[in-house]
Amino acid sequence: MKKVEDYVVSIPDFPEPGIIFRDVTSVLQDAEGLKLAIEGIQEKLEGLEFDVIAGTESRGFIFGMPVAYNLHKPFVLVRKKGKLPRETISMEYELEYGSAVIEMHKDSIRPGQKVVLIDDLIATGGTIEAAAKLVELLGGEVVKMVFLMELAGLKGRERLAKYDVDSVICYEGK
């Protein structure tokens, strides 16, 4: 029986020498791989009390939405600046080269709601940290962050030490 990591294609020296790119699209392209990925993320939430699942654009949508559907929870979009049609709050965060801004609708999280954040990958943790700050600005509480894959060598888990962070697959390198 295959495991979800068996569906991840690893591409050496991409986008530069010494880097191993972990391609999530190979998981999505196989029905069994996708099923295992969704089930693996969902298993990380067993026994946890929460109200809302939020996912970051765009692969957080892909993995978070089916989990929200399966668990009968609402799903909140965390998007790049300028993509949401109603009143938003925003958070700027640093990238390796420059910065970016993400947004949520102002009415997407109510004070006191317990929120799970889902994304495909934790690398440095900058994007998901910004998403957590947005949840907190709206009065929500981030009770867990779940990722399909973790690149432990980039130390995102350390950056997110104040949160409950979990991943289905953990790769030791970058």
Backbone as CSV, one residue per row, in Angstrom:
resi,resn,N_x,N_y,N_z,CA_x,CA_y,CA_z,C_x,C_y,C_z
1,MET,0.847,-1.191,0.000,0.000,0.000,0.000,0.885,1.246,0.000
2,LYS,0.586,2.160,-0.887,1.388,3.367,-1.019,1.020,4.384,0.053
3,LYS,1.990,5.225,0.383,1.778,6.352,1.291,1.754,7.622,0.454
4,VAL,1.221,8.701,1.034,1.105,9.949,0.278,2.465,10.431,-0.222
5,GLU,3.521,10.214,0.547,4.845,10.671,0.107,5.320,9.945,-1.151
6,ASP,4.760,8.755,-1.409,5.104,8.032,-2.627,4.597,8.743,-3.881
7,TYR,3.647,9.644,-3.728,3.073,10.370,-4.856,3.765,11.713,-5.112
8,VAL,4.608,12.145,-4.185,5.326,13.407,-4.353,6.540,13.164,-5.241
9,VAL,6.615,13.903,-6.342,7.781,13.803,-7.221,8.826,14.801,-6.739
10,SER,10.032,14.321,-6.496,11.140,15.170,-6.059,12.030,15.473,-7.256
11,ILE,12.264,16.759,-7.487,13.027,17.202,-8.650,14.328,17.844,-8.168
12,PRO,15.466,17.177,-8.373,16.739,17.733,-7.908,17.160,18.958,-8.716
13,ASP,17.844,19.856,-8.010,18.446,21.050,-8.621,17.419,21.971,-9.288
14,PHE,16.239,22.081,-8.686,15.228,23.020,-9.174,14.693,23.808,-7.990
15,PRO,14.622,25.100,-8.025,14.903,25.983,-9.160,16.379,26.346,-9.294
16,GLU,17.221,25.836,-8.383,18.663,26.100,-8.488,19.426,24.907,-7.950
17,PRO,20.717,24.786,-8.282,21.510,23.646,-7.826,21.475,23.495,-6.297
18,GLY,21.346,22.259,-5.859,21.338,21.963,-4.430,19.955,21.927,-3.805
19,ILE,18.947,22.407,-4.507,17.578,22.408,-3.999,16.845,21.193,-4.558
20,ILE,16.054,20.529,-3.713,15.186,19.454,-4.175,13.752,19.983,-4.100
21,PHE,13.137,20.158,-5.257,11.771,20.680,-5.326,10.797,19.539,-5.106
22,ARG,9.888,19.707,-4.163,8.868,18.698,-3.852,7.585,19.106,-4.566
23,ASP,7.241,18.395,-5.630,6.127,18.775,-6.499,4.800,18.199,-6.007
24,VAL,3.934,19.067,-5.513,2.628,18.656,-5.003,1.653,18.334,-6.137
25,THR,1.908,18.834,-7.345,0.966,18.568,-8.436,0.892,17.084,-8.762
26,SER,1.963,16.349,-8.502,1.932,14.907,-8.746,0.978,14.199,-7.787
27,VAL,0.784,14.746,-6.605,-0.197,14.206,-5.652,-1.605,14.480,-6.175
28,LEU,-1.831,15.694,-6.661,-3.148,16.087,-7.153,-3.558,15.309,-8.393
29,GLN,-2.599,14.909,-9.207,-2.885,14.237,-10.468,-3.252,12.768,-10.309
30,ASP,-3.174,12.240,-9.116,-3.500,10.842,-8.881,-4.625,10.769,-7.854
31,ALA,-5.723,10.135,-8.193,-6.890,10.090,-7.302,-6.534,9.504,-5.935
32,GLU,-5.743,8.453,-5.914,-5.377,7.831,-4.632,-4.430,8.737,-3.843
33,GLY,-3.504,9.397,-4.521,-2.600,10.327,-3.850,-3.365,11.481,-3.217
34,LEU,-4.313,12.037,-3.974,-5.131,13.130,-3.449,-5.948,12.671,-2.254
35,LYS,-6.540,11.502,-2.350,-7.330,10.953,-1.233,-6.462,10.795,0.015
36,LEU,-5.271,10.247,-0.164,-4.361,10.064,0.975,-3.940,11.407,1.572
37,ALA,-3.716,12.407,0.731,-3.321,13.733,1.214,-4.433,14.348,2.066
38,ILE,-5.660,14.333,1.560,-6.785,14.912,2.293,-7.006,14.149,3.593
39,GLU,-6.979,12.832,3.535,-7.154,12.023,4.746,-6.040,12.282,5.750
40,GLY,-4.810,12.432,5.263,-3.677,12.687,6.159,-3.817,14.014,6.893
41,ILE,-4.247,15.048,6.179,-4.470,16.354,6.809,-5.615,16.264,7.804
42,GLN,-6.685,15.617,7.386,-7.871,15.499,8.238,-7.564,14.726,9.520
43,GLU,-6.745,13.698,9.442,-6.363,12.920,10.625,-5.671,13.785,11.678
44,LYS,-4.952,14.808,11.227,-4.252,15.703,12.162,-5.231,16.537,12.985
45,LEU,-6.498,16.549,12.593,-7.511,17.347,13.296,-8.416,16.510,14.200
46,GLU,-8.190,15.198,14.222,-9.039,14.322,15.032,-8.986,14.730,16.504
47,GLY,-10.170,14.880,17.105,-10.279,15.231,18.511,-10.124,16.711,18.810
48,LEU,-9.853,17.522,17.810,-9.649,18.959,18.001,-10.980,19.688,17.846
49,GLU,-11.274,20.573,18.783,-12.468,21.403,18.677,-12.108,22.699,17.966
50,PHE,-12.840,22.983,16.892,-12.611,24.226,16.156,-13.875,24.588,15.389
51,ASP,-13.916,25.847,14.930,-15.108,26.371,14.269,-14.951,26.574,12.767
52,VAL,-13.758,26.925,12.316,-13.528,27.375,10.949,-12.200,26.829,10.439
53,ILE,-12.161,26.523,9.127,-10.901,26.220,8.455,-10.610,27.368,7.499
54,ALA,-9.372,27.839,7.508,-8.928,28.868,6.563,-7.755,28.309,5.783
55,GLY,-7.689,28.687,4.512,-6.602,28.232,3.652,-6.017,29.386,2.870
56,THR,-4.702,29.329,2.670,-4.007,30.384,1.939,-3.969,30.058,0.455
57,GLU,-4.021,31.109,-0.337,-4.033,30.988,-1.796,-2.748,30.329,-2.272
58,SER,-2.786,29.430,-3.140,-3.950,28.780,-3.700,-4.024,27.312,-3.294
59,ARG,-2.896,26.737,-2.953,-2.934,25.311,-2.608,-3.563,25.050,-1.243
60,GLY,-3.596,26.062,-0.390,-4.349,25.923,0.859,-5.829,25.766,0.597
61,PHE,-6.303,26.336,-0.528,-7.699,26.148,-0.931,-7.912,24.692,-1.333
62,ILE,-6.976,24.176,-2.127,-7.098,22.822,-2.671,-7.178,21.789,-1.551
63,PHE,-6.341,21.950,-0.525,-6.315,20.956,0.541,-7.271,21.279,1.690
64,GLY,-7.506,22.551,1.950,-8.388,22.928,3.055,-9.855,22.756,2.767
65,MET,-10.270,23.048,1.544,-11.689,22.996,1.197,-12.300,21.603,1.359
66,PRO,-11.680,20.526,0.852,-12.284,19.203,1.048,-12.340,18.789,2.513
67,VAL,-11.361,19.208,3.297,-11.382,18.899,4.729,-12.557,19.630,5.390
68,ALA,-12.735,20.908,5.041,-13.872,21.667,5.574,-15.188,20.996,5.188
69,TYR,-15.303,20.583,3.952,-16.503,19.904,3.476,-16.740,18.616,4.261
70,ASN,-15.711,17.790,4.388,-15.839,16.512,5.097,-16.244,16.683,6.554
71,LEU,-15.742,17.742,7.186,-15.993,17.952,8.623,-17.149,18.923,8.868
72,HIS,-17.795,19.331,7.798,-18.944,20.249,7.868,-18.583,21.541,8.616
73,LYS,-17.499,22.159,8.168,-17.019,23.429,8.731,-17.003,24.485,7.634
74,PRO,-17.172,25.754,7.988,-17.025,26.808,6.983,-15.564,26.927,6.561
75,PHE,-15.370,27.457,5.341,-14.030,27.641,4.807,-13.816,29.114,4.475
76,VAL,-12.690,29.644,4.925,-12.346,31.054,4.723,-11.136,31.149,3.798
77,LEU,-11.242,32.043,2.824,-10.153,32.271,1.877,-9.185,33.326,2.402
78,VAL,-7.896,33.040,2.330,-6.841,34.028,2.579,-6.174,34.233,1.226
79,ARG,-6.343,35.452,0.673,-5.946,35.688,-0.710,-4.891,36.764,-0.843
80,LYS,-4.294,36.798,-2.020,-3.374,37.875,-2.365,-4.148,39.179,-2.448
81,LYS,-3.462,40.267,-2.198,-4.070,41.598,-2.186,-4.848,41.877,-3.476
82,GLY,-6.054,42.440,-3.285,-6.861,42.881,-4.414,-7.748,41.826,-5.034
83,LYS,-7.824,40.641,-4.459,-8.611,39.554,-5.053,-9.983,39.357,-4.397
84,LEU,-10.196,39.924,-3.219,-11.470,39.737,-2.512,-12.386,40.939,-2.753
85,PRO,-13.684,40.701,-2.976,-14.579,41.775,-3.410,-15.151,42.670,-2.308
86,ARG,-15.167,42.205,-1.065,-15.764,43.007,0.000,-14.672,43.640,0.856
87,GLU,-15.079,44.316,1.919,-14.126,44.987,2.803,-13.182,43.960,3.433
88,THR,-11.885,44.284,3.406,-10.867,43.342,3.869,-9.965,43.958,4.933
89,ILE,-9.220,43.069,5.576,-8.060,43.477,6.363,-6.859,42.853,5.670
90,SER,-5.689,43.463,5.821,-4.517,42.957,5.111,-3.311,42.886,6.031
91,MET,-2.337,42.096,5.595,-1.097,41.915,6.346,0.048,41.802,5.349
92,GLU,1.056,42.647,5.527,2.257,42.560,4.698,3.250,41.651,5.409
93,TYR,3.992,40.874,4.641,5.012,39.997,5.207,6.194,39.918,4.251
94,GLU,7.326,39.528,4.803,8.567,39.502,4.026,8.742,38.170,3.310
95,LEU,9.192,38.272,2.082,9.591,37.117,1.290,11.112,37.099,1.221
96,GLU,11.667,36.055,0.621,13.123,35.983,0.498,13.674,37.210,-0.221
97,TYR,12.957,37.641,-1.266,13.370,38.824,-2.011,12.168,39.750,-2.138
98,GLY,11.957,40.626,-1.156,10.852,41.577,-1.214,9.775,41.281,-0.192
99,SER,8.539,41.678,-0.523,7.436,41.476,0.403,6.163,41.170,-0.384
100,ALA,5.140,40.743,0.338,3.841,40.434,-0.259,2.761,40.841,0.739
101,VAL,1.520,40.878,0.259,0.384,41.234,1.103,-0.718,40.200,0.881
102,ILE,-1.298,39.721,1.988,-2.470,38.849,1.909,-3.631,39.520,2.614
103,GLU,-4.845,39.082,2.270,-6.052,39.692,2.815,-7.100,38.635,3.167
104,MET,-7.999,39.041,4.050,-9.199,38.269,4.385,-10.362,39.251,4.444
105,HIS,-11.560,38.758,4.166,-12.737,39.599,4.385,-12.854,39.929,5.869
106,LYS,-13.250,41.159,6.170,-13.378,41.599,7.566,-14.387,40.786,8.352
107,ASP,-15.370,40.217,7.663,-16.415,39.466,8.359,-16.205,37.948,8.304
108,SER,-15.012,37.500,7.905,-14.796,36.064,7.710,-14.572,35.292,9.012
109,ILE,-14.072,35.962,10.034,-13.822,35.345,11.339,-14.497,36.214,12.392
110,ARG,-15.236,35.561,13.283,-15.872,36.285,14.391,-15.018,36.140,15.655
111,PRO,-15.067,37.157,16.526,-14.302,37.067,17.778,-14.624,35.776,18.537
112,GLY,-13.564,35.132,19.000,-13.706,33.912,19.778,-13.721,32.631,18.966
113,GLN,-13.825,32.724,17.647,-13.832,31.503,16.846,-12.468,30.834,16.866
114,LYS,-12.490,29.517,16.914,-11.273,28.714,16.876,-11.019,28.317,15.416
115,VAL,-9.818,28.635,14.944,-9.517,28.515,13.516,-8.348,27.557,13.280
116,VAL,-8.511,26.713,12.256,-7.438,25.853,11.762,-6.972,26.439,10.429
117,LEU,-5.666,26.606,10.272,-5.080,27.063,9.013,-4.474,25.861,8.288
118,ILE,-4.766,25.752,6.986,-4.257,24.635,6.191,-3.549,25.180,4.949
119,ASP,-2.397,24.577,4.647,-1.685,24.899,3.412,-0.942,23.647,2.949
120,ASP,-0.403,23.695,1.745,0.287,22.530,1.217,1.684,22.368,1.784
121,LEU,2.343,23.506,2.105,3.759,23.449,2.427,4.131,24.470,3.488
122,ILE,4.928,24.047,4.450,5.565,24.990,5.361,7.047,24.996,5.025
123,ALA,7.524,26.167,4.654,8.940,26.365,4.367,9.480,27.308,5.442
124,THR,9.523,28.614,5.163,9.991,29.565,6.178,8.875,29.978,7.131
125,GLY,7.622,29.769,6.750,6.493,30.074,7.626,5.946,31.481,7.516
126,GLY,6.477,32.296,6.630,6.057,33.693,6.545,4.613,33.902,6.141
127,THR,4.160,33.183,5.132,2.790,33.358,4.652,1.781,32.932,5.703
128,ILE,1.986,31.774,6.293,1.009,31.262,7.256,1.041,32.086,8.549
129,GLU,2.209,32.624,8.904,2.287,33.509,10.066,1.451,34.770,9.816
130,ALA,1.531,35.321,8.613,0.720,36.494,8.264,-0.763,36.154,8.314
131,ALA,-1.130,34.971,7.824,-2.531,34.535,7.879,-2.999,34.414,9.327
132,ALA,-2.155,33.874,10.187,-2.507,33.748,11.612,-2.719,35.123,12.238
133,LYS,-1.886,36.071,11.881,-2.045,37.429,12.409,-3.369,38.047,11.964
134,LEU,-3.782,37.775,10.735,-5.086,38.264,10.268,-6.222,37.663,11.092
135,VAL,-6.161,36.364,11.327,-7.174,35.690,12.155,-7.234,36.348,13.526
136,GLU,-6.067,36.596,14.108,-6.000,37.184,15.452,-6.496,38.628,15.459
137,LEU,-6.221,39.392,14.398,-6.737,40.763,14.308,-8.260,40.789,14.321
138,LEU,-8.865,39.742,13.773,-10.327,39.658,13.751,-10.894,39.053,15.029
139,GLY,-10.024,38.711,15.976,-10.476,38.176,17.256,-10.557,36.668,17.314
140,GLY,-10.097,35.993,16.260,-10.090,34.536,16.259,-8.856,33.985,16.952
141,GLU,-8.903,32.699,17.223,-7.783,31.995,17.849,-7.328,30.881,16.918
142,VAL,-6.068,30.904,16.533,-5.513,29.836,15.699,-5.205,28.661,16.615
143,VAL,-5.966,27.567,16.449,-5.787,26.409,17.323,-4.894,25.338,16.700
144,LYS,-4.658,25.440,15.387,-3.758,24.478,14.734,-3.438,24.958,13.330
145,MET,-2.236,24.594,12.877,-1.808,24.786,11.491,-1.403,23.412,10.972
146,VAL,-1.961,23.037,9.815,-1.655,21.724,9.249,-1.180,21.900,7.806
147,PHE,-0.103,21.195,7.490,0.504,21.252,6.163,0.649,19.839,5.610
148,LEU,0.520,19.706,4.310,0.786,18.408,3.705,2.275,18.096,3.808
149,MET,3.131,19.085,3.489,4.575,18.863,3.492,5.283,19.924,4.315
150,GLU,6.379,19.516,4.931,7.218,20.432,5.704,8.664,20.298,5.244
151,LEU,9.302,21.431,4.984,10.733,21.451,4.682,11.439,21.902,5.960
152,ALA,11.790,20.949,6.805,12.301,21.249,8.144,13.561,22.102,8.121
153,GLY,14.373,21.957,7.088,15.628,22.705,6.994,15.440,24.213,6.885
154,LEU,14.234,24.654,6.538,13.974,26.095,6.420,13.415,26.700,7.711
155,LYS,13.223,25.873,8.726,12.924,26.307,10.096,11.616,27.088,10.266
156,GLY,10.631,26.812,9.420,9.331,27.452,9.570,8.651,27.109,10.874
157,ARG,8.825,25.879,11.327,8.217,25.448,12.595,8.750,26.286,13.758
158,GLU,10.033,26.627,13.719,10.614,27.470,14.775,9.985,28.860,14.763
159,ARG,9.781,29.408,13.580,9.154,30.729,13.452,7.736,30.722,14.010
160,LEU,7.073,29.579,13.910,5.681,29.443,14.335,5.569,28.738,15.685
161,ALA,6.592,28.854,16.513,6.674,28.105,17.769,5.485,28.335,18.697
162,LYS,4.828,29.486,18.605,3.701,29.750,19.511,2.410,29.048,19.071
163,TYR,2.445,28.390,17.899,1.274,27.700,17.365,1.460,26.187,17.396
164,ASP,0.344,25.472,17.340,0.349,24.018,17.209,0.496,23.716,15.714
165,VAL,1.684,23.270,15.316,2.006,23.038,13.907,2.152,21.539,13.668
166,ASP,1.547,21.065,12.586,1.640,19.643,12.242,1.780,19.502,10.736
167,SER,2.429,18.442,10.307,2.560,18.155,8.875,2.396,16.675,8.647
168,VAL,1.899,16.340,7.460,1.713,14.941,7.091,3.049,14.322,6.697
169,ILE,3.853,15.060,5.925,5.158,14.604,5.458,6.198,15.619,5.915
170,CYS,7.313,15.152,6.449,8.391,16.076,6.841,9.677,15.660,6.121
171,TYR,10.211,16.613,5.342,11.501,16.419,4.686,12.536,17.166,5.487
172,GLU,13.658,16.546,5.778,14.678,17.144,6.644,15.387,18.343,6.001
173,GLY,15.540,18.351,4.725,16.315,19.406,4.071,15.502,20.626,3.707
174,LYS,16.008,21.318,2.701,15.360,22.539,2.196,14.641,22.185,0.936
